[in-house]
mmCIF file of N, CA, C and O in Angstrom:
data_model
loop_
_atom_site.group_PDB
_atom_site.id
_atom_site.type_symbol
_atom_site.label_atom_id
_atom_site.label_comp_id
_atom_site.label_asym_id
_atom_site.label_seq_id
_atom_site.Cartn_x
_atom_site.Cartn_y
_atom_site.Cartn_z
ATOM 1 N N MET A 1 0.854 -1.171 0.000
ATOM 2 C CA MET A 1 0.000 0.000 0.000
ATOM 3 C C MET A 1 0.899 1.233 0.000
ATOM 4 O O MET A 1 1.879 1.297 0.713
ATOM 5 N N ALA A 2 0.528 2.225 -0.800
ATOM 6 C CA ALA A 2 1.259 3.488 -0.873
ATOM 7 C C ALA A 2 0.402 4.613 -0.307
ATOM 8 O O ALA A 2 -0.802 4.662 -0.540
ATOM 9 N N VAL A 3 1.036 5.513 0.427
ATOM 10 C CA VAL A 3 0.378 6.701 0.940
ATOM 11 C C VAL A 3 1.066 7.896 0.304
ATOM 12 O O VAL A 3 2.283 8.045 0.391
ATOM 13 N N VAL A 4 0.275 8.748 -0.359
ATOM 14 C CA VAL A 4 0.808 9.925 -1.036
ATOM 15 C C VAL A 4 0.162 11.155 -0.425
ATOM 16 O O VAL A 4 -1.055 11.200 -0.247
ATOM 17 N N TYR A 5 0.980 12.165 -0.115
ATOM 18 C CA TYR A 5 0.464 13.407 0.462
ATOM 19 C C TYR A 5 0.784 14.563 -0.477
ATOM 20 O O TYR A 5 1.942 14.804 -0.801
ATOM 21 N N ASN A 6 -0.250 15.283 -0.921
ATOM 22 C CA ASN A 6 -0.082 16.483 -1.732
ATOM 23 C C ASN A 6 -0.067 17.661 -0.762
ATOM 24 O O ASN A 6 -1.106 18.067 -0.245
ATOM 25 N N GLU A 7 1.108 18.194 -0.493
ATOM 26 C CA GLU A 7 1.258 19.226 0.530
ATOM 27 C C GLU A 7 0.540 20.522 0.169
ATOM 28 O O GLU A 7 -0.028 21.179 1.036
ATOM 29 N N MET A 8 0.535 20.893 -1.107
ATOM 30 C CA MET A 8 -0.130 22.140 -1.511
ATOM 31 C C MET A 8 -1.637 22.069 -1.322
ATOM 32 O O MET A 8 -2.264 23.024 -0.887
ATOM 33 N N LYS A 9 -2.243 20.924 -1.654
ATOM 34 C CA LYS A 9 -3.692 20.764 -1.549
ATOM 35 C C LYS A 9 -4.117 20.109 -0.236
ATOM 36 O O LYS A 9 -5.308 20.023 0.042
ATOM 37 N N ARG A 10 -3.164 19.601 0.530
ATOM 38 C CA ARG A 10 -3.427 18.914 1.793
ATOM 39 C C ARG A 10 -4.325 17.693 1.601
ATOM 40 O O ARG A 10 -5.279 17.464 2.336
ATOM 41 N N ILE A 11 -4.010 16.921 0.560
ATOM 42 C CA ILE A 11 -4.772 15.717 0.223
ATOM 43 C C ILE A 11 -3.929 14.477 0.507
ATOM 44 O O ILE A 11 -2.781 14.390 0.088
ATOM 45 N N PHE A 12 -4.533 13.533 1.235
ATOM 46 C CA PHE A 12 -3.912 12.241 1.488
ATOM 47 C C PHE A 12 -4.557 11.217 0.563
ATOM 48 O O PHE A 12 -5.779 11.103 0.526
ATOM 49 N N SER A 13 -3.745 10.469 -0.166
ATOM 50 C CA SER A 13 -4.235 9.398 -1.035
ATOM 51 C C SER A 13 -3.623 8.083 -0.574
ATOM 52 O O SER A 13 -2.400 7.977 -0.473
ATOM 53 N N LEU A 14 -4.470 7.116 -0.282
ATOM 54 C CA LEU A 14 -4.013 5.780 0.091
ATOM 55 C C LEU A 14 -4.337 4.861 -1.068
ATOM 56 O O LEU A 14 -5.506 4.735 -1.461
ATOM 57 N N HIS A 15 -3.304 4.244 -1.626
ATOM 58 C CA HIS A 15 -3.478 3.397 -2.807
ATOM 59 C C HIS A 15 -3.176 1.940 -2.460
ATOM 60 O O HIS A 15 -2.151 1.644 -1.855
ATOM 61 N N THR A 16 -4.068 1.060 -2.863
ATOM 62 C CA THR A 16 -3.801 -0.373 -2.840
ATOM 63 C C THR A 16 -3.641 -0.807 -4.293
ATOM 64 O O THR A 16 -3.663 0.029 -5.205
ATOM 65 N N ARG A 17 -3.513 -2.073 -4.512
ATOM 66 C CA ARG A 17 -3.345 -2.559 -5.878
ATOM 67 C C ARG A 17 -4.531 -2.163 -6.767
ATOM 68 O O ARG A 17 -4.355 -1.817 -7.932
ATOM 69 N N ASN A 18 -5.760 -2.165 -6.205
ATOM 70 C CA ASN A 18 -6.953 -1.930 -7.019
ATOM 71 C C ASN A 18 -7.821 -0.762 -6.575
ATOM 72 O O ASN A 18 -8.855 -0.516 -7.187
ATOM 73 N N SER A 19 -7.456 -0.064 -5.503
ATOM 74 C CA SER A 19 -8.340 0.990 -5.006
ATOM 75 C C SER A 19 -7.564 2.220 -4.530
ATOM 76 O O SER A 19 -6.370 2.164 -4.274
ATOM 77 N N THR A 20 -8.319 3.311 -4.399
ATOM 78 C CA THR A 20 -7.781 4.559 -3.866
ATOM 79 C C THR A 20 -8.773 5.116 -2.852
ATOM 80 O O THR A 20 -9.983 5.050 -3.049
ATOM 81 N N TYR A 21 -8.224 5.660 -1.774
ATOM 82 C CA TYR A 21 -9.009 6.318 -0.739
ATOM 83 C C TYR A 21 -8.386 7.690 -0.527
ATOM 84 O O TYR A 21 -7.183 7.786 -0.287
ATOM 85 N N GLN A 22 -9.191 8.771 -0.657
ATOM 86 C CA GLN A 22 -8.657 10.131 -0.517
ATOM 87 C C GLN A 22 -9.428 10.927 0.523
ATOM 88 O O GLN A 22 -10.655 10.889 0.564
ATOM 89 N N ILE A 23 -8.656 11.665 1.338
ATOM 90 C CA ILE A 23 -9.225 12.625 2.270
ATOM 91 C C ILE A 23 -8.430 13.917 2.179
ATOM 92 O O ILE A 23 -7.291 13.921 1.718
ATOM 93 N N LYS A 24 -9.056 15.007 2.603
ATOM 94 C CA LYS A 24 -8.415 16.315 2.530
ATOM 95 C C LYS A 24 -8.556 17.024 3.870
ATOM 96 O O LYS A 24 -9.631 17.026 4.466
ATOM 97 N N ALA A 25 -7.473 17.643 4.324
ATOM 98 C CA ALA A 25 -7.532 18.533 5.482
ATOM 99 C C ALA A 25 -7.802 19.917 4.904
ATOM 100 O O ALA A 25 -6.957 20.497 4.223
ATOM 101 N N ASP A 26 -9.004 20.450 5.112
ATOM 102 C CA ASP A 26 -9.360 21.724 4.472
ATOM 103 C C ASP A 26 -8.722 22.918 5.180
ATOM 104 O O ASP A 26 -7.960 22.759 6.134
ATOM 105 N N ARG A 27 -9.039 24.103 4.721
ATOM 106 C CA ARG A 27 -8.387 25.317 5.231
ATOM 107 C C ARG A 27 -8.677 25.598 6.703
ATOM 108 O O ARG A 27 -7.981 26.385 7.335
ATOM 109 N N TYR A 28 -9.708 24.965 7.270
ATOM 110 C CA TYR A 28 -10.024 25.140 8.687
ATOM 111 C C TYR A 28 -9.620 23.921 9.518
ATOM 112 O O TYR A 28 -9.916 23.856 10.701
ATOM 113 N N GLY A 29 -8.988 22.948 8.885
ATOM 114 C CA GLY A 29 -8.509 21.774 9.597
ATOM 115 C C GLY A 29 -9.479 20.615 9.676
ATOM 116 O O GLY A 29 -9.180 19.610 10.315
ATOM 117 N N TYR A 30 -10.639 20.711 9.041
ATOM 118 C CA TYR A 30 -11.599 19.610 9.042
ATOM 119 C C TYR A 30 -11.196 18.579 8.003
ATOM 120 O O TYR A 30 -10.770 18.931 6.898
ATOM 121 N N LEU A 31 -11.332 17.297 8.362
ATOM 122 C CA LEU A 31 -11.042 16.231 7.413
ATOM 123 C C LEU A 31 -12.282 15.947 6.583
ATOM 124 O O LEU A 31 -13.345 15.643 7.122
ATOM 125 N N LEU A 32 -12.130 16.059 5.260
ATOM 126 C CA LEU A 32 -13.244 15.845 4.347
ATOM 127 C C LEU A 32 -12.988 14.623 3.486
ATOM 128 O O LEU A 32 -11.889 14.422 2.971
ATOM 129 N N HIS A 33 -14.015 13.822 3.322
ATOM 130 C CA HIS A 33 -13.929 12.634 2.477
ATOM 131 C C HIS A 33 -13.999 13.060 1.015
ATOM 132 O O HIS A 33 -14.890 13.811 0.626
ATOM 133 N N LEU A 34 -13.075 12.572 0.209
ATOM 134 C CA LEU A 34 -13.077 12.897 -1.214
ATOM 135 C C LEU A 34 -13.476 11.721 -2.089
ATOM 136 O O LEU A 34 -14.293 11.865 -2.995
ATOM 137 N N TYR A 35 -12.890 10.552 -1.839
ATOM 138 C CA TYR A 35 -13.089 9.465 -2.797
ATOM 139 C C TYR A 35 -12.717 8.131 -2.165
ATOM 140 O O TYR A 35 -11.765 8.031 -1.400
ATOM 141 N N TYR A 36 -13.475 7.107 -2.547
ATOM 142 C CA TYR A 36 -13.084 5.726 -2.297
ATOM 143 C C TYR A 36 -13.620 4.914 -3.452
ATOM 144 O O TYR A 36 -14.810 4.952 -3.762
ATOM 145 N N GLY A 37 -12.749 4.181 -4.124
ATOM 146 C CA GLY A 37 -13.191 3.362 -5.241
ATOM 147 C C GLY A 37 -12.024 2.852 -6.062
ATOM 148 O O GLY A 37 -10.908 2.692 -5.553
ATOM 149 N N LYS A 38 -12.311 2.624 -7.332
ATOM 150 C CA LYS A 38 -11.314 2.118 -8.276
ATOM 151 C C LYS A 38 -10.061 2.991 -8.230
ATOM 152 O O LYS A 38 -10.137 4.205 -8.063
ATOM 153 N N LYS A 39 -8.907 2.381 -8.403
ATOM 154 C CA LYS A 39 -7.640 3.101 -8.312
ATOM 155 C C LYS A 39 -7.583 4.239 -9.336
ATOM 156 O O LYS A 39 -7.900 4.059 -10.509
ATOM 157 N N ILE A 40 -7.202 5.430 -8.848
ATOM 158 C CA ILE A 40 -7.095 6.630 -9.683
ATOM 159 C C ILE A 40 -5.793 7.342 -9.354
ATOM 160 O O ILE A 40 -5.145 7.048 -8.350
ATOM 161 N N SER A 41 -5.432 8.318 -10.189
ATOM 162 C CA SER A 41 -4.236 9.107 -9.906
ATOM 163 C C SER A 41 -4.562 10.591 -9.742
ATOM 164 O O SER A 41 -3.704 11.369 -9.358
ATOM 165 N N ALA A 42 -5.783 10.984 -10.010
ATOM 166 C CA ALA A 42 -6.189 12.395 -9.926
ATOM 167 C C ALA A 42 -6.613 12.774 -8.513
ATOM 168 O O ALA A 42 -7.018 11.927 -7.723
ATOM 169 N N ASP A 43 -6.527 14.067 -8.200
ATOM 170 C CA ASP A 43 -7.074 14.595 -6.953
ATOM 171 C C ASP A 43 -8.560 14.867 -7.161
ATOM 172 O O ASP A 43 -8.949 15.474 -8.161
ATOM 173 N N MET A 44 -9.385 14.451 -6.221
ATOM 174 C CA MET A 44 -10.830 14.540 -6.381
ATOM 175 C C MET A 44 -11.451 15.701 -5.605
ATOM 176 O O MET A 44 -12.652 15.738 -5.393
ATOM 177 N N ASP A 45 -10.659 16.686 -5.201
ATOM 178 C CA ASP A 45 -11.203 17.794 -4.408
ATOM 179 C C ASP A 45 -12.161 18.681 -5.185
ATOM 180 O O ASP A 45 -12.913 19.441 -4.592
ATOM 181 N N TYR A 46 -12.206 18.560 -6.497
ATOM 182 C CA TYR A 46 -13.162 19.334 -7.293
ATOM 183 C C TYR A 46 -14.607 18.916 -7.010
ATOM 184 O O TYR A 46 -15.549 19.642 -7.341
ATOM 185 N N LEU A 47 -14.798 17.793 -6.363
ATOM 186 C CA LEU A 47 -16.140 17.300 -6.055
ATOM 187 C C LEU A 47 -16.771 17.969 -4.829
ATOM 188 O O LEU A 47 -17.955 17.807 -4.589
ATOM 189 N N LEU A 48 -15.990 18.725 -4.055
ATOM 190 C CA LEU A 48 -16.533 19.358 -2.851
ATOM 191 C C LEU A 48 -17.543 20.438 -3.207
ATOM 192 O O LEU A 48 -17.283 21.276 -4.069
ATOM 193 N N PRO A 49 -18.706 20.443 -2.544
ATOM 194 C CA PRO A 49 -19.802 21.357 -2.893
ATOM 195 C C PRO A 49 -19.709 22.736 -2.230
ATOM 196 O O PRO A 49 -20.271 22.952 -1.168
ATOM 197 N N TYR A 50 -18.989 23.660 -2.843
ATOM 198 C CA TYR A 50 -18.901 25.031 -2.310
ATOM 199 C C TYR A 50 -19.859 25.928 -3.090
ATOM 200 O O TYR A 50 -19.559 26.362 -4.197
ATOM 201 N N HIS A 51 -21.052 26.167 -2.529
ATOM 202 C CA HIS A 51 -22.071 27.032 -3.137
ATOM 203 C C HIS A 51 -22.643 27.907 -2.026
ATOM 204 O O HIS A 51 -22.588 27.562 -0.853
ATOM 205 N N ASP A 52 -23.231 29.013 -2.395
ATOM 206 C CA ASP A 52 -23.856 29.893 -1.404
ATOM 207 C C ASP A 52 -24.986 29.130 -0.720
ATOM 208 O O ASP A 52 -25.918 28.674 -1.361
ATOM 209 N N ARG A 53 -24.899 28.996 0.589
ATOM 210 C CA ARG A 53 -25.885 28.226 1.362
ATOM 211 C C ARG A 53 -26.829 29.108 2.167
ATOM 212 O O ARG A 53 -27.636 28.581 2.930
ATOM 213 N N GLY A 54 -26.710 30.424 2.045
ATOM 214 C CA GLY A 54 -27.564 31.287 2.848
ATOM 215 C C GLY A 54 -27.286 31.043 4.313
ATOM 216 O O GLY A 54 -26.183 31.242 4.778
ATOM 217 N N PHE A 55 -28.289 30.555 5.043
ATOM 218 C CA PHE A 55 -28.054 30.210 6.437
ATOM 219 C C PHE A 55 -27.835 28.711 6.546
ATOM 220 O O PHE A 55 -28.695 27.917 6.183
ATOM 221 N N SER A 56 -26.711 28.352 7.048
ATOM 222 C CA SER A 56 -26.397 26.959 7.306
ATOM 223 C C SER A 56 -25.300 26.944 8.363
ATOM 224 O O SER A 56 -24.518 27.897 8.454
ATOM 225 N N GLY A 57 -25.237 25.897 9.138
ATOM 226 C CA GLY A 57 -24.255 25.841 10.214
ATOM 227 C C GLY A 57 -22.829 25.940 9.711
ATOM 228 O O GLY A 57 -22.427 25.202 8.820
ATOM 229 N N ASN A 58 -22.068 26.878 10.258
ATOM 230 C CA ASN A 58 -20.677 27.090 9.883
ATOM 231 C C ASN A 58 -19.803 27.166 11.119
ATOM 232 O O ASN A 58 -20.242 27.637 12.159
ATOM 233 N N PRO A 59 -18.538 26.757 10.991
ATOM 234 C CA PRO A 59 -17.631 26.968 12.115
ATOM 235 C C PRO A 59 -17.326 28.458 12.267
ATOM 236 O O PRO A 59 -17.405 29.218 11.291
ATOM 237 N N TYR A 60 -16.992 28.873 13.452
ATOM 238 C CA TYR A 60 -16.718 30.284 13.726
ATOM 239 C C TYR A 60 -15.640 30.843 12.786
ATOM 240 O O TYR A 60 -15.757 31.968 12.303
ATOM 241 N N ASP A 61 -14.599 30.051 12.525
ATOM 242 C CA ASP A 61 -13.490 30.510 11.678
ATOM 243 C C ASP A 61 -13.917 30.849 10.260
ATOM 244 O O ASP A 61 -13.239 31.620 9.580
ATOM 245 N N ALA A 62 -15.027 30.306 9.787
ATOM 246 C CA ALA A 62 -15.481 30.582 8.419
ATOM 247 C C ALA A 62 -16.054 31.986 8.296
ATOM 248 O O ALA A 62 -16.203 32.501 7.184
ATOM 249 N N GLY A 63 -16.385 32.607 9.409
ATOM 250 C CA GLY A 63 -16.874 33.985 9.399
ATOM 251 C C GLY A 63 -18.073 34.167 8.491
ATOM 252 O O GLY A 63 -19.072 33.470 8.618
ATOM 253 N N GLU A 64 -17.989 35.099 7.561
ATOM 254 C CA GLU A 64 -19.090 35.419 6.646
ATOM 255 C C GLU A 64 -19.072 34.597 5.355
ATOM 256 O O GLU A 64 -19.817 34.891 4.428
ATOM 257 N N ASP A 65 -18.227 33.594 5.267
ATOM 258 C CA ASP A 65 -18.134 32.764 4.059
ATOM 259 C C ASP A 65 -19.357 31.865 3.952
ATOM 260 O O ASP A 65 -19.448 30.830 4.595
ATOM 261 N N ARG A 66 -20.325 32.268 3.131
ATOM 262 C CA ARG A 66 -21.575 31.514 2.990
ATOM 263 C C ARG A 66 -21.429 30.299 2.091
ATOM 264 O O ARG A 66 -22.375 29.533 1.916
ATOM 265 N N THR A 67 -20.251 30.084 1.506
ATOM 266 C CA THR A 67 -20.043 28.904 0.672
ATOM 267 C C THR A 67 -19.472 27.741 1.473
ATOM 268 O O THR A 67 -19.329 26.645 0.954
ATOM 269 N N TYR A 68 -19.141 27.984 2.731
ATOM 270 C CA TYR A 68 -18.560 26.939 3.571
ATOM 271 C C TYR A 68 -19.584 26.496 4.608
ATOM 272 O O TYR A 68 -19.977 27.274 5.471
ATOM 273 N N SER A 69 -20.018 25.246 4.518
ATOM 274 C CA SER A 69 -21.009 24.742 5.461
ATOM 275 C C SER A 69 -20.729 23.285 5.788
ATOM 276 O O SER A 69 -20.706 22.431 4.904
ATOM 277 N N LEU A 70 -20.527 22.999 7.059
ATOM 278 C CA LEU A 70 -20.321 21.619 7.481
ATOM 279 C C LEU A 70 -21.600 20.807 7.380
ATOM 280 O O LEU A 70 -21.587 19.590 7.525
ATOM 281 N N ASP A 71 -22.701 21.475 7.106
ATOM 282 C CA ASP A 71 -23.975 20.793 6.916
ATOM 283 C C ASP A 71 -23.968 19.970 5.627
ATOM 284 O O ASP A 71 -24.649 18.962 5.531
ATOM 285 N N VAL A 72 -23.194 20.394 4.634
ATOM 286 C CA VAL A 72 -23.202 19.704 3.352
ATOM 287 C C VAL A 72 -21.848 19.122 2.954
ATOM 288 O O VAL A 72 -21.777 18.307 2.043
ATOM 289 N N LEU A 73 -20.776 19.533 3.610
ATOM 290 C CA LEU A 73 -19.461 18.984 3.276
ATOM 291 C C LEU A 73 -19.332 17.569 3.834
ATOM 292 O O LEU A 73 -19.792 17.288 4.945
ATOM 293 N N PRO A 74 -18.720 16.664 3.077
ATOM 294 C CA PRO A 74 -18.605 15.268 3.511
ATOM 295 C C PRO A 74 -17.491 15.091 4.546
ATOM 296 O O PRO A 74 -16.364 14.726 4.213
ATOM 297 N N GLN A 75 -17.816 15.345 5.810
ATOM 298 C CA GLN A 75 -16.811 15.229 6.866
ATOM 299 C C GLN A 75 -16.378 13.775 7.043
ATOM 300 O O GLN A 75 -17.204 12.870 7.066
ATOM 301 N N GLU A 76 -15.100 13.591 7.155
ATOM 302 C CA GLU A 76 -14.566 12.251 7.382
ATOM 303 C C GLU A 76 -14.844 11.805 8.815
ATOM 304 O O GLU A 76 -15.103 10.640 9.076
ATOM 305 N N PHE A 77 -14.799 12.745 9.739
ATOM 306 C CA PHE A 77 -14.974 12.437 11.155
ATOM 307 C C PHE A 77 -15.714 13.588 11.825
ATOM 308 O O PHE A 77 -15.094 14.483 12.391
ATOM 309 N N PRO A 78 -17.060 13.632 11.731
ATOM 310 C CA PRO A 78 -17.812 14.702 12.375
ATOM 311 C C PRO A 78 -17.661 14.646 13.892
ATOM 312 O O PRO A 78 -17.536 13.573 14.465
ATOM 313 N N VAL A 79 -17.662 15.806 14.510
ATOM 314 C CA VAL A 79 -17.564 15.879 15.965
ATOM 315 C C VAL A 79 -18.757 16.631 16.526
ATOM 316 O O VAL A 79 -19.451 17.339 15.801
ATOM 317 N N LEU A 80 -18.986 16.508 17.807
ATOM 318 C CA LEU A 80 -20.120 17.128 18.470
ATOM 319 C C LEU A 80 -20.213 18.619 18.153
ATOM 320 O O LEU A 80 -19.242 19.352 18.270
ATOM 321 N N GLY A 81 -21.382 19.044 17.693
ATOM 322 C CA GLY A 81 -21.625 20.456 17.432
ATOM 323 C C GLY A 81 -21.222 20.937 16.058
ATOM 324 O O GLY A 81 -21.398 22.099 15.732
ATOM 325 N N THR A 82 -20.692 20.067 15.210
ATOM 326 C CA THR A 82 -20.270 20.507 13.879
ATOM 327 C C THR A 82 -20.868 19.652 12.773
ATOM 328 O O THR A 82 -20.450 19.732 11.646
ATOM 329 N N GLY A 83 -21.849 18.835 13.086
ATOM 330 C CA GLY A 83 -22.360 17.889 12.114
ATOM 331 C C GLY A 83 -23.517 18.361 11.281
ATOM 332 O O GLY A 83 -23.722 19.546 11.079
ATOM 333 N N ASP A 84 -24.275 17.422 10.859
ATOM 334 C CA ASP A 84 -25.373 17.600 9.920
ATOM 335 C C ASP A 84 -26.590 18.190 10.645
ATOM 336 O O ASP A 84 -27.062 17.650 11.626
ATOM 337 N N PHE A 85 -27.121 19.302 10.121
ATOM 338 C CA PHE A 85 -28.274 19.961 10.725
ATOM 339 C C PHE A 85 -29.571 19.693 9.958
ATOM 340 O O PHE A 85 -30.575 20.331 10.192
ATOM 341 N N GLU A 86 -29.546 18.763 9.014
ATOM 342 C CA GLU A 86 -30.750 18.454 8.243
ATOM 343 C C GLU A 86 -31.787 17.782 9.134
ATOM 344 O O GLU A 86 -31.456 17.115 10.098
ATOM 345 N N THR A 87 -33.055 17.946 8.751
ATOM 346 C CA THR A 87 -34.107 17.231 9.468
ATOM 347 C C THR A 87 -34.172 15.806 8.933
ATOM 348 O O THR A 87 -33.736 15.521 7.820
ATOM 349 N N ALA A 88 -34.730 14.909 9.712
ATOM 350 C CA ALA A 88 -34.858 13.522 9.290
ATOM 351 C C ALA A 88 -35.741 13.436 8.057
ATOM 352 O O ALA A 88 -36.707 14.171 7.908
ATOM 353 N N ARG A 89 -35.418 12.527 7.190
ATOM 354 C CA ARG A 89 -36.192 12.359 5.946
ATOM 355 C C ARG A 89 -37.088 11.173 6.021
ATOM 356 O O ARG A 89 -36.908 10.221 6.592
#
């Protein structure tokens, strides 16, 4: 198994013979899930959903950035008080 770290993008890629698992440490230090599946060589951070969310739960450090919401970002390891605020479906 190979572990590759892209220091500029803060992306960790774990490669096995047939698969890749990617996570990213974002600008606020949250670990976000990027990809798990067939072995790839590309960075998958383009899949993260940064859109204007109006009102949605944000960490204090995000300030007025309405495109950053832990409510919709795929957290690798959510912690108390920073998770999903959606109602049950």
